[in-house]
Amino acid sequence: MEIFKTKAALQAHLQKARSAGKKIALIPTMGALHEGHLSLLDYARPISDIRVCSIFVNPTQFNDPKDLEKYPRPIENDISLLESVDCDILFMPSVEEMYPDKNENWHIDLGELDQIWEGEKRPGHFQGVTQVVYKLFTLVQPDIACFGQKDFQQVMVIQRMIEIKALPIQLAICPIIRDQHGLALSSRNMRLSDEGKTKALALSRALQYLKDHIADNSGLREIKKKALTILTDTPGVTVEYFAICESSSLKEVEQIDTSKQHVALVTAWVEGVRLIDNMILT
Ligand code: PAF
């Protein structure tokens, strides 16, 4: 694996690969890698020639400077993990390298998409995400960019940015990786006790209930009510939001439109840890 810390060195290297007709996949991350991230690299392997993973803890997407400071940076372990899956290139720039102009302005009009759900809880978060991802896209010019379905709203935001900026990039939405019981993998799970992990299974159970019953005649409202009780009847689980939405706009729906795709989104707290999960329903 080759490691680059500067944009110039990375670009020079990729230019040669591109001229040789190589297909480039980008897997953007903030490090603290786990199996979920590695599954993105696995996903990219058969559909690309060169896999570029970036590790950059992006300051512009944090609302709270303390969260940014506390964000784990186990870089040696991340490098070993990437080597274990034969990643070709690791790009790990400094903040100065990515943001040479401290007063740089960025705004992309995403309509309501960055104002609702996660956007409402974390104002400005998706502007920061699009800012850094656009920089990475411009720099790497990947043929394919891999993002995890786990952060569903983030994926829809990136999709919208690709459309708005008319970027020639294929967005690969990689499936959520779950443990054997159904818990979606996340670095936050490390902060849960075994009991907390069991409680957290209520999220995937509620989503699965919706998926299994979405076509029932009892009506969406009734099905959602029952699914919600799976969460509210689990002591220690506090729901922040639980919604059935049209996938691309993430607008909540009262009825299923069979010509559209729908997703269920959930965010809940367990043992002080904020967990998010989702499931495609139709
Ligand atoms: O999902 C993440 O880890 C980050 O939001 C991303 C896409 C790497 C941008 O910093």
Short mmCIF file of C-alpha atoms and ligand atoms in Angstrom, two decimals:
data_model
loop_
_atom_site.label_atom_id
_atom_site.label_comp_id
_atom_site.label_asym_id
_atom_site.label_seq_id
_atom_site.Cartn_x
_atom_site.Cartn_y
_atom_site.Cartn_z
CA MET A 1 0.00 0.00 0.00
CA GLU A 2 1.30 3.44 -0.89
CA ILE A 3 0.67 6.23 1.56
CA PHE A 4 0.33 9.85 0.44
CA LYS A 5 0.01 12.88 2.66
CA THR A 6 -0.05 15.60 0.03
CA LYS A 7 -2.51 16.32 -2.75
CA ALA A 8 0.29 16.89 -5.27
CA ALA A 9 1.93 13.49 -4.69
CA LEU A 10 -1.41 11.69 -4.80
CA GLN A 11 -2.47 13.47 -7.99
CA ALA A 12 0.81 12.72 -9.75
CA HIS A 13 0.47 9.04 -8.88
CA LEU A 14 -3.19 8.81 -9.92
CA GLN A 15 -2.55 10.65 -13.16
CA LYS A 16 -0.26 7.80 -14.27
CA ALA A 17 -2.84 5.18 -13.27
CA ARG A 18 -5.60 7.02 -15.11
CA SER A 19 -3.50 7.30 -18.28
CA ALA A 20 -2.95 3.55 -18.08
CA GLY A 21 -6.75 3.14 -18.17
CA LYS A 22 -7.11 2.03 -14.54
CA LYS A 23 -10.51 2.32 -12.89
CA ILE A 24 -10.26 4.16 -9.59
CA ALA A 25 -12.49 3.63 -6.56
CA LEU A 26 -12.51 6.07 -3.64
CA ILE A 27 -13.48 5.02 -0.13
CA PRO A 28 -13.60 8.15 2.04
CA THR A 29 -13.36 7.57 5.81
CA MET A 30 -12.47 9.36 9.01
CA GLY A 31 -10.43 6.38 10.23
CA ALA A 32 -11.05 4.33 13.39
CA LEU A 33 -11.73 1.60 10.87
CA HIS A 34 -13.83 -1.47 11.61
CA GLU A 35 -15.33 -4.31 9.58
CA GLY A 36 -18.00 -2.01 8.17
CA HIS A 37 -15.30 0.13 6.50
CA LEU A 38 -13.40 -2.93 5.31
CA SER A 39 -16.59 -4.17 3.65
CA LEU A 40 -16.51 -0.99 1.51
CA LEU A 41 -13.02 -1.93 0.36
CA ASP A 42 -14.22 -5.48 -0.37
CA TYR A 43 -17.14 -4.08 -2.33
CA ALA A 44 -14.81 -1.96 -4.44
CA ARG A 45 -12.33 -4.75 -5.20
CA PRO A 46 -14.12 -6.49 -8.13
CA ILE A 47 -15.40 -3.26 -9.68
CA SER A 48 -12.16 -1.25 -9.76
CA ASP A 49 -8.43 -1.58 -10.42
CA ILE A 50 -7.15 0.81 -7.77
CA ARG A 51 -8.73 1.40 -4.38
CA VAL A 52 -7.93 4.70 -2.71
CA CYS A 53 -8.96 4.96 0.92
CA SER A 54 -8.80 8.38 2.56
CA ILE A 55 -8.51 8.91 6.28
CA PHE A 56 -9.25 12.47 7.29
CA VAL A 57 -11.07 13.64 10.39
CA ASN A 58 -12.88 16.52 8.76
CA PRO A 59 -13.24 19.50 11.12
CA THR A 60 -15.97 21.24 9.11
CA GLN A 61 -18.53 18.50 9.75
CA PHE A 62 -18.30 18.66 13.56
CA ASN A 63 -20.64 21.00 15.41
CA ASP A 64 -18.90 20.48 18.71
CA PRO A 65 -15.13 21.14 18.92
CA LYS A 66 -14.94 18.69 21.86
CA ASP A 67 -16.28 15.86 19.64
CA LEU A 68 -13.66 16.71 17.05
CA GLU A 69 -10.90 16.64 19.66
CA LYS A 70 -12.15 13.36 21.16
CA TYR A 71 -12.53 11.62 17.80
CA PRO A 72 -10.38 8.44 17.90
CA ARG A 73 -7.31 8.40 15.63
CA PRO A 74 -5.78 4.89 15.89
CA ILE A 75 -3.73 5.39 12.74
CA GLU A 76 -1.27 2.48 13.16
CA ASN A 77 -4.14 0.04 13.55
CA ASP A 78 -5.98 1.60 10.59
CA ILE A 79 -2.90 1.15 8.39
CA SER A 80 -2.58 -2.53 9.36
CA LEU A 81 -6.28 -3.10 8.65
CA LEU A 82 -6.00 -1.48 5.22
CA GLU A 83 -2.90 -3.55 4.46
CA SER A 84 -4.78 -6.70 5.49
CA VAL A 85 -7.34 -6.07 2.72
CA ASP A 86 -4.69 -5.09 0.13
CA CYS A 87 -5.79 -1.48 -0.16
CA ASP A 88 -3.70 0.14 -2.92
CA ILE A 89 -3.49 3.72 -1.72
CA LEU A 90 -4.04 5.48 1.58
CA PHE A 91 -4.43 9.25 1.47
CA MET A 92 -4.05 10.83 4.91
CA PRO A 93 -3.66 14.59 4.60
CA SER A 94 -3.32 17.16 7.37
CA VAL A 95 -5.99 19.76 8.04
CA GLU A 96 -3.71 22.42 6.48
CA GLU A 97 -3.34 20.33 3.35
CA MET A 98 -7.11 20.01 2.92
CA TYR A 99 -7.98 23.52 4.07
CA PRO A 100 -5.09 25.82 3.10
CA ASP A 101 -7.51 28.76 3.24
CA LYS A 102 -8.87 28.93 6.77
CA ASN A 103 -11.70 31.21 5.67
CA GLU A 104 -12.83 29.06 2.79
CA ASN A 105 -16.57 29.33 2.13
CA TRP A 106 -18.71 26.44 1.01
CA HIS A 107 -22.43 26.14 0.51
CA ILE A 108 -24.44 23.78 -1.64
CA ASP A 109 -28.21 24.09 -1.82
CA LEU A 110 -29.55 20.68 -0.90
CA GLY A 111 -33.09 21.90 -0.27
CA GLU A 112 -34.57 20.24 2.80
CA LEU A 113 -32.33 17.22 2.53
CA ASP A 114 -29.68 18.59 4.85
CA GLN A 115 -32.17 20.25 7.20
CA ILE A 116 -34.16 17.20 8.32
CA TRP A 117 -33.34 14.19 10.58
CA GLU A 118 -29.57 14.19 11.17
CA GLY A 119 -29.35 17.65 9.62
CA GLU A 120 -31.78 19.05 12.17
CA LYS A 121 -29.85 17.51 15.07
CA ARG A 122 -26.46 18.54 13.68
CA PRO A 123 -26.84 21.89 11.85
CA GLY A 124 -24.20 22.40 9.18
CA HIS A 125 -23.03 18.79 9.37
CA PHE A 126 -23.91 17.87 5.78
CA GLN A 127 -22.46 21.11 4.42
CA GLY A 128 -19.16 20.05 6.04
CA VAL A 129 -19.50 16.52 4.65
CA THR A 130 -20.18 17.74 1.11
CA GLN A 131 -17.36 20.27 1.37
CA VAL A 132 -14.73 17.63 2.11
CA VAL A 133 -16.19 14.96 -0.17
CA TYR A 134 -16.26 17.44 -3.07
CA LYS A 135 -12.58 18.20 -2.40
CA LEU A 136 -11.77 14.49 -2.39
CA PHE A 137 -13.79 13.89 -5.57
CA THR A 138 -12.01 16.74 -7.36
CA LEU A 139 -8.64 15.49 -6.21
CA VAL A 140 -9.02 11.75 -6.82
CA GLN A 141 -11.50 11.95 -9.74
CA PRO A 142 -12.72 8.45 -8.97
CA ASP A 143 -14.82 6.38 -11.33
CA ILE A 144 -16.63 4.93 -8.31
CA ALA A 145 -17.13 6.26 -4.79
CA CYS A 146 -18.16 3.81 -2.06
CA PHE A 147 -20.29 4.87 0.90
CA GLY A 148 -22.05 2.75 3.50
CA GLN A 149 -25.85 2.55 3.55
CA LYS A 150 -25.57 2.77 7.33
CA ASP A 151 -25.39 6.58 7.01
CA PHE A 152 -28.35 6.67 4.67
CA GLN A 153 -28.94 10.40 4.74
CA GLN A 154 -25.26 11.03 4.04
CA VAL A 155 -25.49 8.80 0.96
CA MET A 156 -28.58 10.66 -0.32
CA VAL A 157 -26.80 13.97 0.27
CA ILE A 158 -23.75 12.81 -1.71
CA GLN A 159 -26.01 11.50 -4.47
CA ARG A 160 -27.70 14.91 -4.66
CA MET A 161 -24.33 16.67 -4.77
CA ILE A 162 -23.18 14.40 -7.62
CA GLU A 163 -26.33 15.36 -9.54
CA ILE A 164 -26.08 19.09 -8.81
CA LYS A 165 -22.39 19.27 -9.76
CA ALA A 166 -22.92 16.81 -12.66
CA LEU A 167 -19.94 14.73 -11.56
CA PRO A 168 -19.06 11.66 -13.66
CA ILE A 169 -18.90 9.43 -10.59
CA GLN A 170 -20.78 6.21 -9.90
CA LEU A 171 -22.02 6.11 -6.32
CA ALA A 172 -21.82 2.63 -4.81
CA ILE A 173 -24.13 2.21 -1.82
CA CYS A 174 -22.65 -0.63 0.18
CA PRO A 175 -24.92 -2.77 2.37
CA ILE A 176 -25.05 -2.38 6.14
CA ILE A 177 -22.91 -4.96 7.91
CA ARG A 178 -24.66 -6.45 10.94
CA ASP A 179 -23.36 -8.73 13.66
CA GLN A 180 -24.82 -12.23 13.98
CA HIS A 181 -27.74 -10.86 16.02
CA GLY A 182 -28.60 -8.02 13.66
CA LEU A 183 -26.86 -5.07 15.32
CA ALA A 184 -25.52 -2.68 12.65
CA LEU A 185 -21.74 -2.39 13.01
CA SER A 186 -20.54 0.99 14.24
CA SER A 187 -17.48 2.20 16.13
CA ARG A 188 -19.97 3.47 18.74
CA ASN A 189 -20.97 -0.11 19.64
CA MET A 190 -17.65 -0.38 21.52
CA ARG A 191 -19.14 1.96 24.10
CA LEU A 192 -22.04 -0.43 24.82
CA SER A 193 -22.00 -3.14 27.50
CA ASP A 194 -23.19 -6.64 26.52
CA GLU A 195 -26.55 -5.77 28.02
CA GLY A 196 -26.60 -2.51 26.03
CA LYS A 197 -25.86 -4.43 22.83
CA THR A 198 -28.83 -6.71 23.53
CA LYS A 199 -31.08 -3.68 24.11
CA ALA A 200 -29.77 -2.08 20.93
CA LEU A 201 -31.11 -5.04 18.94
CA ALA A 202 -34.53 -3.41 19.31
CA LEU A 203 -33.52 -1.02 16.48
CA SER A 204 -32.99 -3.71 13.87
CA ARG A 205 -35.97 -5.70 15.17
CA ALA A 206 -38.27 -2.69 14.75
CA LEU A 207 -36.95 -2.07 11.23
CA GLN A 208 -37.29 -5.73 10.30
CA TYR A 209 -40.87 -5.75 11.64
CA LEU A 210 -41.70 -2.87 9.29
CA LYS A 211 -40.08 -4.61 6.35
CA ASP A 212 -41.91 -7.86 7.04
CA HIS A 213 -45.32 -6.18 7.46
CA ILE A 214 -45.17 -3.29 5.00
CA ALA A 215 -47.49 -5.08 2.58
CA ASP A 216 -50.07 -6.02 5.26
CA ASN A 217 -53.59 -4.70 4.91
CA SER A 218 -53.65 -3.16 8.38
CA GLY A 219 -52.25 0.15 7.06
CA LEU A 220 -48.94 1.89 7.44
CA ARG A 221 -49.88 3.85 10.55
CA GLU A 222 -50.84 0.69 12.45
CA ILE A 223 -47.72 -1.20 11.36
CA LYS A 224 -45.51 1.68 12.34
CA LYS A 225 -47.22 1.92 15.74
CA LYS A 226 -46.51 -1.77 16.40
CA ALA A 227 -42.92 -1.46 15.23
CA LEU A 228 -42.43 1.56 17.49
CA THR A 229 -43.60 -0.44 20.51
CA ILE A 230 -40.67 -2.84 19.91
CA LEU A 231 -38.46 0.15 20.69
CA THR A 232 -40.51 1.78 23.43
CA ASP A 233 -41.13 -1.54 25.23
CA THR A 234 -37.39 -2.14 25.53
CA PRO A 235 -36.20 -0.59 28.79
CA GLY A 236 -33.14 1.60 28.30
CA VAL A 237 -33.93 2.50 24.68
CA THR A 238 -34.92 6.14 24.04
CA VAL A 239 -36.13 6.87 20.54
CA GLU A 240 -35.08 10.14 18.91
CA TYR A 241 -36.80 9.55 15.58
CA PHE A 242 -38.40 6.63 13.78
CA ALA A 243 -39.77 7.38 10.34
CA ILE A 244 -40.81 5.85 7.05
CA CYS A 245 -39.59 8.04 4.22
CA GLU A 246 -39.39 8.25 0.47
CA SER A 247 -35.74 7.34 -0.13
CA SER A 248 -34.33 10.16 -2.21
CA SER A 249 -36.05 13.15 -0.54
CA LEU A 250 -36.23 11.52 2.91
CA LYS A 251 -39.64 13.10 3.32
CA GLU A 252 -41.82 11.15 5.74
CA VAL A 253 -44.76 9.38 4.12
CA GLU A 254 -48.20 8.36 5.36
CA GLN A 255 -48.72 5.96 2.48
CA ILE A 256 -46.55 3.80 0.28
CA ASP A 257 -46.29 4.89 -3.34
CA THR A 258 -45.44 1.68 -5.20
CA SER A 259 -43.53 3.59 -7.89
CA LYS A 260 -41.03 4.86 -5.31
CA GLN A 261 -38.44 3.42 -2.95
CA HIS A 262 -38.97 3.77 0.80
CA VAL A 263 -36.63 3.55 3.74
CA ALA A 264 -37.21 3.37 7.47
CA LEU A 265 -34.85 5.49 9.56
CA VAL A 266 -34.27 5.14 13.27
CA THR A 267 -32.12 6.93 15.80
CA ALA A 268 -32.19 5.93 19.44
CA TRP A 269 -30.08 6.25 22.57
CA VAL A 270 -28.82 3.25 24.56
CA GLU A 271 -26.49 3.68 27.57
CA GLY A 272 -25.75 7.25 26.50
CA VAL A 273 -24.75 6.16 22.99
CA ARG A 274 -26.61 7.57 19.99
CA LEU A 275 -27.26 4.74 17.52
CA ILE A 276 -28.56 5.05 13.99
CA ASP A 277 -29.88 2.37 11.68
CA ASN A 278 -32.10 2.06 8.61
CA MET A 279 -33.67 -0.49 6.27
CA ILE A 280 -34.93 -0.28 2.71
CA LEU A 281 -38.60 -1.27 2.84
CA THR A 282 -39.75 -1.23 -0.78
O1 PAF B 1 -18.83 8.92 6.83
C1 PAF B 1 -17.74 9.47 7.12
O2 PAF B 1 -16.84 8.86 7.71
C2 PAF B 1 -17.52 10.94 6.76
O3 PAF B 1 -18.70 11.67 6.88
C3 PAF B 1 -16.89 11.14 5.39
C4 PAF B 1 -17.81 10.67 4.27
C5 PAF B 1 -15.58 10.39 5.29
C6 PAF B 1 -16.62 12.63 5.14
O4 PAF B 1 -15.73 13.14 6.10
#
